[in-house]
């Protein structure tokens, strides 16, 4: 039953990630709700993380349906992608929602990319997928994705000082360069904590459910 749920959720997430992105590409947005037309939308971590998670989720559902053995590398891929969309969700709830307004954050394609798909992905990882706990050191790997994105983001803002407001669409530089560094460190710490929670708490939730 749990495996069927996992297959269904992951397949749904995989398909809807691309449908939501295509909707954004076709319909676009005004930029204030963190949307953009065409491939310009790929500048957002939300879009990149959801597309990556969509590929991993759909592939994961295919592995499960074929009875493929779950390995540490496969589980790590799932942890990295789920942590990425988990970061998107937490950032929207704790920072971007108050900054831009929750109405804008959860409208159109962003209703799926900011809320539905991240929540489904985290729920599937913690409650329905196989209880293979990765070694603690593996929780560092999910931090690499936002770290790489952050380096590119900060570099782009610093190279475009005159258009800083346009390029700093996540508002990390609202409190100056030092504030941006602090914000980046907080994001990386949150990312790691999400990975730890998914890996540890998810494992014990499934072990507890097995014992009931």
mmCIF file of N, CA and C in Angstrom, residues 157-158 160-169:
data_model
loop_
_atom_site.group_PDB
_atom_site.id
_atom_site.type_symbol
_atom_site.label_atom_id
_atom_site.label_comp_id
_atom_site.label_asym_id
_atom_site.label_seq_id
_atom_site.Cartn_x
_atom_site.Cartn_y
_atom_site.Cartn_z
ATOM 1 N N UNK A 157 24.180 39.705 -8.971
ATOM 2 C CA UNK A 157 23.754 40.961 -8.347
ATOM 3 C C UNK A 157 24.927 41.930 -8.224
ATOM 4 N N UNK A 158 26.076 41.438 -7.796
ATOM 5 C CA UNK A 158 27.246 42.300 -7.597
ATOM 6 C C UNK A 158 27.789 42.851 -8.911
ATOM 7 N N UNK A 160 25.908 43.630 -11.398
ATOM 8 C CA UNK A 160 24.889 44.523 -11.966
ATOM 9 C C UNK A 160 24.409 45.488 -10.888
ATOM 10 N N UNK A 161 25.338 46.290 -10.385
ATOM 11 C CA UNK A 161 25.044 47.200 -9.277
ATOM 12 C C UNK A 161 23.938 48.181 -9.637
ATOM 13 N N UNK A 162 23.964 48.710 -10.858
ATOM 14 C CA UNK A 162 22.966 49.705 -11.254
ATOM 15 C C UNK A 162 21.561 49.113 -11.306
ATOM 16 N N UNK A 163 21.481 47.830 -11.617
ATOM 17 C CA UNK A 163 20.169 47.182 -11.679
ATOM 18 C C UNK A 163 19.990 46.181 -10.560
ATOM 19 N N UNK A 164 20.529 46.514 -9.392
ATOM 20 C CA UNK A 164 20.524 45.565 -8.262
ATOM 21 C C UNK A 164 19.106 45.156 -7.879
ATOM 22 N N UNK A 165 18.185 46.106 -7.851
ATOM 23 C CA UNK A 165 16.813 45.789 -7.443
ATOM 24 C C UNK A 165 16.179 44.783 -8.389
ATOM 25 N N UNK A 166 16.487 44.905 -9.672
ATOM 26 C CA UNK A 166 15.933 43.993 -10.670
ATOM 27 C C UNK A 166 16.503 42.593 -10.508
ATOM 28 N N UNK A 167 17.795 42.510 -10.270
ATOM 29 C CA UNK A 167 18.455 41.203 -10.195
ATOM 30 C C UNK A 167 18.331 40.555 -8.819
ATOM 31 N N UNK A 168 18.130 41.364 -7.785
ATOM 32 C CA UNK A 168 17.967 40.810 -6.433
ATOM 33 C C UNK A 168 16.485 40.532 -6.171
ATOM 34 N N UNK A 169 15.903 39.647 -6.974
ATOM 35 C CA UNK A 169 14.466 39.376 -6.868
ATOM 36 C C UNK A 169 14.093 38.614 -5.606
#
